[in-house]
Amino acid sequence: MFVIIFGPPGAGKGTQAARIVQAHPIPQVATGDIFRKNLREGTALGIEAKGYMEAGKLVPDELVSKIVADRLQQDDCVAGALLDGFPRSLPQACFLDAWLAERGMAIGLVVHLVVPDSVIVERMGGRRTCTNCGATYHVSVSPTKVQGICDRCGSQVIQRPDDNEATVLTRLATYHEQTSPIVEHYRALGVVADVEGVGSIDRIGDHVIEAITKAFPV
Ligand code: ADP
Ligand code: ADP
Ligand code: ZN
């Protein structure tokens, strides 16, 4: 099963992805996490992505697409994957569809988290992210048990440099211009489930799991 968790920056993709992978045996493939890991390790890829990320712009399509294709070729993705943060442009979506089609597969579901911009800006101010495993928290809505320390892996939790208000506004503009048209692309294929992304994390999680169960009946 290939599932895309989709929505604007800060919609709760990572938060809900963590729940999905507990309920289904597929790995989460989060392009933002891959870039941040490369940045920490000082690889050529990390260095190339840095400027785009800091500016709130998209890393070029060919670069991102190649990284995702390499990742999807690994053994743990044979039964599928949960894509988080990819695709983020129509060319990326077309690349992904073609890559899967060549292997007799297709995207089975796009979970579209619907969250208005005003809510996003508020959420991002309070977001904290694990420097090691990418888990996300919120200072008031879902804080770490011990301040500054990741519940999941014990590493340091920080505010991402691109989670400042000015960059969040640029990322939202990038989302509306380049990323949101993907929803209509997949809606035409009949695979989009719109899920209200405002409300409690648990309740949204129930709706997300419901949408997946409906799309992939056992
Ligand atoms: P968020 O969780 O807030 O949506 P991500 O961690 O997914 O943010 O992405 C952070 C940054 O990494 C993006 O602003 C962009 O610069 C880059 N990035 C991540 N995924 C992609 C992608 N699929 N295409 C282009 N750039 C990407
Ligand atoms: P994304 O991966 O889409 O960028 P995250 O999952 O990192 O988004 O969530 C963004 C921020 O909003 C985090 O601080 C997270 O703890 C918080 N958050 C996630 N879901 C909700 C929700 N339903 N209500 C309030 N805050 C939320
Ligand atoms: Zn962690």
mmCIF file of C-alpha atoms and ligand atoms in Angstrom:
data_model
loop_
_atom_site.group_PDB
_atom_site.id
_atom_site.type_symbol
_atom_site.label_atom_id
_atom_site.label_comp_id
_atom_site.label_asym_id
_atom_site.label_seq_id
_atom_site.Cartn_x
_atom_site.Cartn_y
_atom_site.Cartn_z
ATOM 1 C CA MET A 1 0.000 0.000 0.000
ATOM 2 C CA PHE A 2 1.353 3.361 -1.055
ATOM 3 C CA VAL A 3 -0.191 6.210 0.911
ATOM 4 C CA ILE A 4 0.550 9.936 0.792
ATOM 5 C CA ILE A 5 -0.062 12.001 3.909
ATOM 6 C CA PHE A 6 -0.682 15.425 2.460
ATOM 7 C CA GLY A 7 -1.289 18.964 3.675
ATOM 8 C CA PRO A 8 0.348 22.339 4.284
ATOM 9 C CA PRO A 9 3.471 22.681 6.449
ATOM 10 C CA GLY A 10 2.358 22.140 10.033
ATOM 11 C CA ALA A 11 -0.876 20.348 9.097
ATOM 12 C CA GLY A 12 0.031 17.423 11.344
ATOM 13 C CA LYS A 13 1.460 15.078 8.680
ATOM 14 C CA GLY A 14 4.347 13.880 10.838
ATOM 15 C CA THR A 15 2.131 13.606 13.918
ATOM 16 C CA GLN A 16 -0.401 11.417 12.103
ATOM 17 C CA ALA A 17 2.264 9.489 10.166
ATOM 18 C CA ALA A 18 3.673 8.223 13.462
ATOM 19 C CA ARG A 19 0.234 6.769 14.260
ATOM 20 C CA ILE A 20 -0.273 5.243 10.824
ATOM 21 C CA VAL A 21 3.028 3.333 10.922
ATOM 22 C CA GLN A 22 2.040 1.886 14.301
ATOM 23 C CA ALA A 23 -1.156 0.490 12.781
ATOM 24 C CA HIS A 24 0.284 -0.593 9.402
ATOM 25 C CA PRO A 25 3.614 -2.284 8.622
ATOM 26 C CA ILE A 26 4.912 0.304 6.149
ATOM 27 C CA PRO A 27 7.815 2.713 6.631
ATOM 28 C CA GLN A 28 7.386 6.488 6.781
ATOM 29 C CA VAL A 29 9.391 8.202 4.050
ATOM 30 C CA ALA A 30 9.681 11.873 5.011
ATOM 31 C CA THR A 31 11.753 13.930 2.571
ATOM 32 C CA GLY A 32 12.216 16.811 5.042
ATOM 33 C CA ASP A 33 13.687 14.354 7.581
ATOM 34 C CA ILE A 34 16.007 12.913 4.913
ATOM 35 C CA PHE A 35 17.288 16.409 4.075
ATOM 36 C CA ARG A 36 17.777 17.364 7.726
ATOM 37 C CA LYS A 37 19.700 14.129 8.385
ATOM 38 C CA ASN A 38 21.967 14.872 5.415
ATOM 39 C CA LEU A 39 22.414 18.430 6.635
ATOM 40 C CA ARG A 40 23.514 17.218 10.077
ATOM 41 C CA GLU A 41 25.942 14.773 8.494
ATOM 42 C CA GLY A 42 27.289 17.462 6.164
ATOM 43 C CA THR A 43 26.731 15.450 2.951
ATOM 44 C CA ALA A 44 26.720 17.093 -0.502
ATOM 45 C CA LEU A 45 22.948 16.547 -0.624
ATOM 46 C CA GLY A 46 22.461 18.297 2.705
ATOM 47 C CA ILE A 47 24.598 21.232 1.616
ATOM 48 C CA GLU A 48 22.663 21.554 -1.637
ATOM 49 C CA ALA A 49 19.264 21.430 0.112
ATOM 50 C CA LYS A 50 20.173 23.869 2.911
ATOM 51 C CA GLY A 51 19.619 27.157 1.080
ATOM 52 C CA TYR A 52 16.216 26.103 -0.269
ATOM 53 C CA MET A 53 15.051 24.903 3.140
ATOM 54 C CA GLU A 54 16.173 28.051 4.927
ATOM 55 C CA ALA A 55 14.363 30.170 2.335
ATOM 56 C CA GLY A 56 11.151 28.094 2.551
ATOM 57 C CA LYS A 57 11.455 27.145 -1.137
ATOM 58 C CA LEU A 58 11.266 23.731 -2.764
ATOM 59 C CA VAL A 59 14.437 21.732 -3.324
ATOM 60 C CA PRO A 60 14.615 21.070 -7.128
ATOM 61 C CA ASP A 61 12.303 18.295 -8.358
ATOM 62 C CA GLU A 62 14.972 16.089 -9.971
ATOM 63 C CA LEU A 63 17.024 15.972 -6.791
ATOM 64 C CA VAL A 64 14.071 15.107 -4.530
ATOM 65 C CA SER A 65 12.629 12.585 -6.980
ATOM 66 C CA LYS A 66 15.920 10.708 -7.243
ATOM 67 C CA ILE A 67 16.207 10.480 -3.465
ATOM 68 C CA VAL A 68 12.673 9.130 -3.122
ATOM 69 C CA ALA A 69 13.197 6.585 -5.917
ATOM 70 C CA ASP A 70 16.375 5.351 -4.190
ATOM 71 C CA ARG A 71 14.530 5.092 -0.890
ATOM 72 C CA LEU A 72 11.532 3.236 -2.366
ATOM 73 C CA GLN A 73 13.892 0.677 -3.866
ATOM 74 C CA GLN A 74 15.006 -0.477 -0.434
ATOM 75 C CA ASP A 75 13.715 -3.805 0.882
ATOM 76 C CA ASP A 76 11.455 -2.382 3.588
ATOM 77 C CA CYS A 77 9.321 -0.653 0.922
ATOM 78 C CA VAL A 78 8.287 -3.813 -0.991
ATOM 79 C CA ALA A 79 4.839 -3.804 0.631
ATOM 80 C CA GLY A 80 4.476 -0.037 0.296
ATOM 81 C CA ALA A 81 5.370 3.196 2.046
ATOM 82 C CA LEU A 82 3.842 6.208 3.723
ATOM 83 C CA LEU A 83 5.049 9.300 1.886
ATOM 84 C CA ASP A 84 5.251 12.409 4.072
ATOM 85 C CA GLY A 85 6.278 15.683 2.430
ATOM 86 C CA PHE A 86 6.530 14.143 -1.052
ATOM 87 C CA PRO A 87 5.276 14.809 -3.696
ATOM 88 C CA ARG A 88 5.258 18.594 -3.295
ATOM 89 C CA SER A 89 4.823 19.666 -6.922
ATOM 90 C CA LEU A 90 3.005 18.338 -9.993
ATOM 91 C CA PRO A 91 6.270 17.198 -11.647
ATOM 92 C CA GLN A 92 7.103 15.222 -8.475
ATOM 93 C CA ALA A 93 3.619 13.637 -8.485
ATOM 94 C CA CYS A 94 3.961 12.678 -12.149
ATOM 95 C CA PHE A 95 7.424 11.229 -11.497
ATOM 96 C CA LEU A 96 6.071 9.167 -8.603
ATOM 97 C CA ASP A 97 3.036 7.898 -10.538
ATOM 98 C CA ALA A 98 5.252 6.857 -13.471
ATOM 99 C CA TRP A 99 7.827 5.203 -11.184
ATOM 100 C CA LEU A 100 5.103 3.156 -9.471
ATOM 101 C CA ALA A 101 3.300 2.347 -12.754
ATOM 102 C CA GLU A 102 6.536 0.929 -14.211
ATOM 103 C CA ARG A 103 6.448 -1.542 -11.329
ATOM 104 C CA GLY A 104 2.733 -2.331 -11.629
ATOM 105 C CA MET A 105 1.812 -0.215 -8.610
ATOM 106 C CA ALA A 106 -0.036 3.029 -7.872
ATOM 107 C CA ILE A 107 -0.877 5.433 -5.073
ATOM 108 C CA GLY A 108 -3.837 3.898 -3.240
ATOM 109 C CA LEU A 109 -4.724 6.834 -1.026
ATOM 110 C CA VAL A 110 -3.935 10.490 -0.428
ATOM 111 C CA VAL A 111 -4.945 11.560 3.084
ATOM 112 C CA HIS A 112 -5.485 15.303 2.706
ATOM 113 C CA LEU A 113 -5.319 17.094 6.065
ATOM 114 C CA VAL A 114 -7.342 20.294 5.717
ATOM 115 C CA VAL A 115 -6.036 23.090 7.964
ATOM 116 C CA PRO A 116 -6.477 26.869 7.418
ATOM 117 C CA ASP A 117 -3.409 29.129 7.222
ATOM 118 C CA SER A 118 -4.262 31.027 10.423
ATOM 119 C CA VAL A 119 -4.088 27.783 12.447
ATOM 120 C CA ILE A 120 -0.787 26.827 10.789
ATOM 121 C CA VAL A 121 0.982 30.020 11.828
ATOM 122 C CA GLU A 122 -0.093 29.515 15.445
ATOM 123 C CA ARG A 123 0.975 25.856 15.481
ATOM 124 C CA MET A 124 4.395 26.424 13.957
ATOM 125 C CA GLY A 125 5.374 28.947 16.624
ATOM 126 C CA GLY A 126 5.034 26.198 19.232
ATOM 127 C CA ARG A 127 6.458 23.280 17.256
ATOM 128 C CA ARG A 128 9.556 21.559 18.585
ATOM 129 C CA THR A 129 11.374 18.850 16.613
ATOM 130 C CA CYS A 130 13.729 16.051 17.657
ATOM 131 C CA THR A 131 17.206 16.570 16.184
ATOM 132 C CA ASN A 132 17.663 12.804 15.884
ATOM 133 C CA CYS A 133 14.416 10.987 14.981
ATOM 134 C CA GLY A 134 12.304 13.877 13.632
ATOM 135 C CA ALA A 135 9.448 13.400 16.137
ATOM 136 C CA THR A 136 7.464 16.614 16.552
ATOM 137 C CA TYR A 137 5.953 18.142 19.671
ATOM 138 C CA HIS A 138 4.121 21.325 20.563
ATOM 139 C CA VAL A 139 4.983 23.407 23.626
ATOM 140 C CA SER A 140 1.364 23.470 24.828
ATOM 141 C CA VAL A 141 -0.662 20.934 22.792
ATOM 142 C CA SER A 142 1.715 17.938 22.976
ATOM 143 C CA PRO A 143 4.839 18.728 25.021
ATOM 144 C CA THR A 144 7.723 16.327 25.697
ATOM 145 C CA LYS A 145 7.555 14.558 29.065
ATOM 146 C CA VAL A 146 10.948 16.010 30.031
ATOM 147 C CA GLN A 147 11.526 19.535 28.735
ATOM 148 C CA GLY A 148 13.826 19.613 25.697
ATOM 149 C CA ILE A 149 14.227 15.812 25.503
ATOM 150 C CA CYS A 150 12.537 13.553 22.911
ATOM 151 C CA ASP A 151 10.130 11.002 24.471
ATOM 152 C CA ARG A 152 10.869 8.528 21.698
ATOM 153 C CA CYS A 153 14.676 8.526 21.507
ATOM 154 C CA GLY A 154 16.056 10.749 24.306
ATOM 155 C CA SER A 155 17.782 13.220 21.966
ATOM 156 C CA GLN A 156 17.581 17.006 22.067
ATOM 157 C CA VAL A 157 14.398 18.719 20.889
ATOM 158 C CA ILE A 158 14.721 22.149 19.230
ATOM 159 C CA GLN A 159 12.805 24.763 17.266
ATOM 160 C CA ARG A 160 13.626 24.251 13.565
ATOM 161 C CA PRO A 161 15.336 27.315 12.045
ATOM 162 C CA ASP A 162 12.701 27.395 9.275
ATOM 163 C CA ASP A 163 9.821 27.450 11.805
ATOM 164 C CA ASN A 164 10.124 31.228 12.323
ATOM 165 C CA GLU A 165 7.057 33.219 11.270
ATOM 166 C CA ALA A 166 8.548 34.861 8.145
ATOM 167 C CA THR A 167 9.736 31.534 6.701
ATOM 168 C CA VAL A 168 6.451 29.820 7.614
ATOM 169 C CA LEU A 169 4.595 32.455 5.564
ATOM 170 C CA THR A 170 6.905 31.807 2.580
ATOM 171 C CA ARG A 171 6.398 28.042 2.970
ATOM 172 C CA LEU A 172 2.624 28.538 2.995
ATOM 173 C CA ALA A 173 2.850 30.616 -0.198
ATOM 174 C CA THR A 174 5.009 27.891 -1.784
ATOM 175 C CA TYR A 175 2.404 25.334 -0.686
ATOM 176 C CA HIS A 176 -0.503 27.209 -2.280
ATOM 177 C CA GLU A 177 1.388 27.879 -5.517
ATOM 178 C CA GLN A 178 3.210 24.616 -6.159
ATOM 179 C CA THR A 179 1.954 21.894 -3.833
ATOM 180 C CA SER A 180 -1.825 22.180 -3.371
ATOM 181 C CA PRO A 181 -2.614 21.557 -7.108
ATOM 182 C CA ILE A 182 -1.557 17.948 -6.472
ATOM 183 C CA VAL A 183 -4.817 17.344 -4.602
ATOM 184 C CA GLU A 184 -6.864 17.890 -7.753
ATOM 185 C CA HIS A 185 -4.474 15.656 -9.726
ATOM 186 C CA TYR A 186 -5.159 12.765 -7.316
ATOM 187 C CA ARG A 187 -8.833 13.658 -6.847
ATOM 188 C CA ALA A 188 -9.306 13.033 -10.576
ATOM 189 C CA LEU A 189 -7.883 9.538 -9.942
ATOM 190 C CA GLY A 190 -10.422 9.001 -7.145
ATOM 191 C CA VAL A 191 -7.900 8.413 -4.353
ATOM 192 C CA VAL A 192 -8.247 11.496 -2.126
ATOM 193 C CA ALA A 193 -9.742 11.398 1.383
ATOM 194 C CA ASP A 194 -10.215 14.884 2.860
ATOM 195 C CA VAL A 195 -9.771 14.842 6.625
ATOM 196 C CA GLU A 196 -10.533 17.858 8.813
ATOM 197 C CA GLY A 197 -7.142 18.632 10.393
ATOM 198 C CA VAL A 198 -8.339 20.937 13.171
ATOM 199 C CA GLY A 199 -9.319 19.323 16.469
ATOM 200 C CA SER A 200 -7.730 16.878 18.847
ATOM 201 C CA ILE A 201 -4.790 14.801 17.572
ATOM 202 C CA ASP A 202 -6.585 11.605 18.674
ATOM 203 C CA ARG A 203 -9.839 12.405 16.907
ATOM 204 C CA ILE A 204 -8.053 13.349 13.678
ATOM 205 C CA GLY A 205 -6.026 10.140 14.035
ATOM 206 C CA ASP A 206 -9.242 8.105 14.194
ATOM 207 C CA HIS A 207 -10.469 9.716 10.966
ATOM 208 C CA VAL A 208 -7.125 9.089 9.262
ATOM 209 C CA ILE A 209 -7.112 5.397 10.226
ATOM 210 C CA GLU A 210 -10.772 5.137 9.132
ATOM 211 C CA ALA A 211 -9.873 6.526 5.687
ATOM 212 C CA ILE A 212 -7.014 4.020 5.346
ATOM 213 C CA THR A 213 -9.197 1.083 6.397
ATOM 214 C CA LYS A 214 -11.801 2.120 3.837
ATOM 215 C CA ALA A 215 -9.223 2.418 1.044
ATOM 216 C CA PHE A 216 -7.466 -0.857 1.920
ATOM 217 C CA PRO A 217 -10.133 -3.248 3.236
ATOM 218 C CA VAL A 218 -8.693 -6.434 4.730
HETATM 219 P P1 ADP B 1 6.907 20.447 7.010
HETATM 220 O O1 ADP B 1 6.954 19.241 7.919
HETATM 221 O O2 ADP B 1 6.825 21.691 7.779
HETATM 222 O O3 ADP B 1 5.869 20.343 5.969
HETATM 223 P P2 ADP B 1 9.268 19.339 5.750
HETATM 224 O O4 ADP B 1 10.106 18.835 6.857
HETATM 225 O O5 ADP B 1 8.437 18.343 5.014
HETATM 226 O O6 ADP B 1 8.337 20.499 6.296
HETATM 227 O O7 ADP B 1 10.170 20.098 4.702
HETATM 228 C C1 ADP B 1 11.103 21.076 5.074
HETATM 229 C C2 ADP B 1 11.743 21.680 3.837
HETATM 230 O O8 ADP B 1 12.446 20.657 3.093
HETATM 231 C C3 ADP B 1 10.771 22.280 2.833
HETATM 232 O O9 ADP B 1 10.398 23.604 3.160
HETATM 233 C C4 ADP B 1 11.581 22.185 1.529
HETATM 234 O O10 ADP B 1 12.571 23.216 1.469
HETATM 235 C C5 ADP B 1 12.316 20.864 1.689
HETATM 236 N N1 ADP B 1 11.535 19.739 1.132
HETATM 237 C C6 ADP B 1 11.021 18.683 1.813
HETATM 238 N N2 ADP B 1 10.358 17.845 0.987
HETATM 239 C C7 ADP B 1 10.461 18.388 -0.256
HETATM 240 C C8 ADP B 1 9.971 18.012 -1.544
HETATM 241 N N3 ADP B 1 9.221 16.919 -1.736
HETATM 242 N N4 ADP B 1 10.270 18.831 -2.598
HETATM 243 C C9 ADP B 1 11.012 19.931 -2.440
HETATM 244 N N5 ADP B 1 11.480 20.352 -1.266
HETATM 245 C C10 ADP B 1 11.214 19.598 -0.173
HETATM 246 P P1 ADP B 2 3.736 18.597 9.501
HETATM 247 O O1 ADP B 2 4.479 17.287 9.538
HETATM 248 O O2 ADP B 2 2.517 18.545 8.629
HETATM 249 O O3 ADP B 2 4.609 19.751 9.185
HETATM 250 P P2 ADP B 2 3.526 18.295 12.423
HETATM 251 O O4 ADP B 2 2.979 16.913 12.586
HETATM 252 O O5 ADP B 2 4.960 18.503 12.718
HETATM 253 O O6 ADP B 2 3.140 18.869 10.965
HETATM 254 O O7 ADP B 2 2.630 19.272 13.326
HETATM 255 C C1 ADP B 2 2.921 20.682 13.370
HETATM 256 C C2 ADP B 2 2.792 21.171 14.805
HETATM 257 O O8 ADP B 2 1.419 21.159 15.190
HETATM 258 C C3 ADP B 2 3.522 20.324 15.847
HETATM 259 O O9 ADP B 2 3.986 21.181 16.863
HETATM 260 C C4 ADP B 2 2.439 19.377 16.363
HETATM 261 O O10 ADP B 2 2.706 18.951 17.707
HETATM 262 C C5 ADP B 2 1.206 20.276 16.306
HETATM 263 N N1 ADP B 2 -0.049 19.550 15.999
HETATM 264 C C6 ADP B 2 -0.218 18.440 15.240
HETATM 265 N N2 ADP B 2 -1.515 18.084 15.179
HETATM 266 C C7 ADP B 2 -2.190 19.008 15.916
HETATM 267 C C8 ADP B 2 -3.575 19.206 16.247
HETATM 268 N N3 ADP B 2 -4.530 18.372 15.795
HETATM 269 N N4 ADP B 2 -3.904 20.249 17.021
HETATM 270 C C9 ADP B 2 -2.947 21.103 17.482
HETATM 271 N N5 ADP B 2 -1.637 20.978 17.210
HETATM 272 C C10 ADP B 2 -1.252 19.953 16.441
HETATM 273 ZN ZN ZN B 3 13.695 11.622 18.907
#
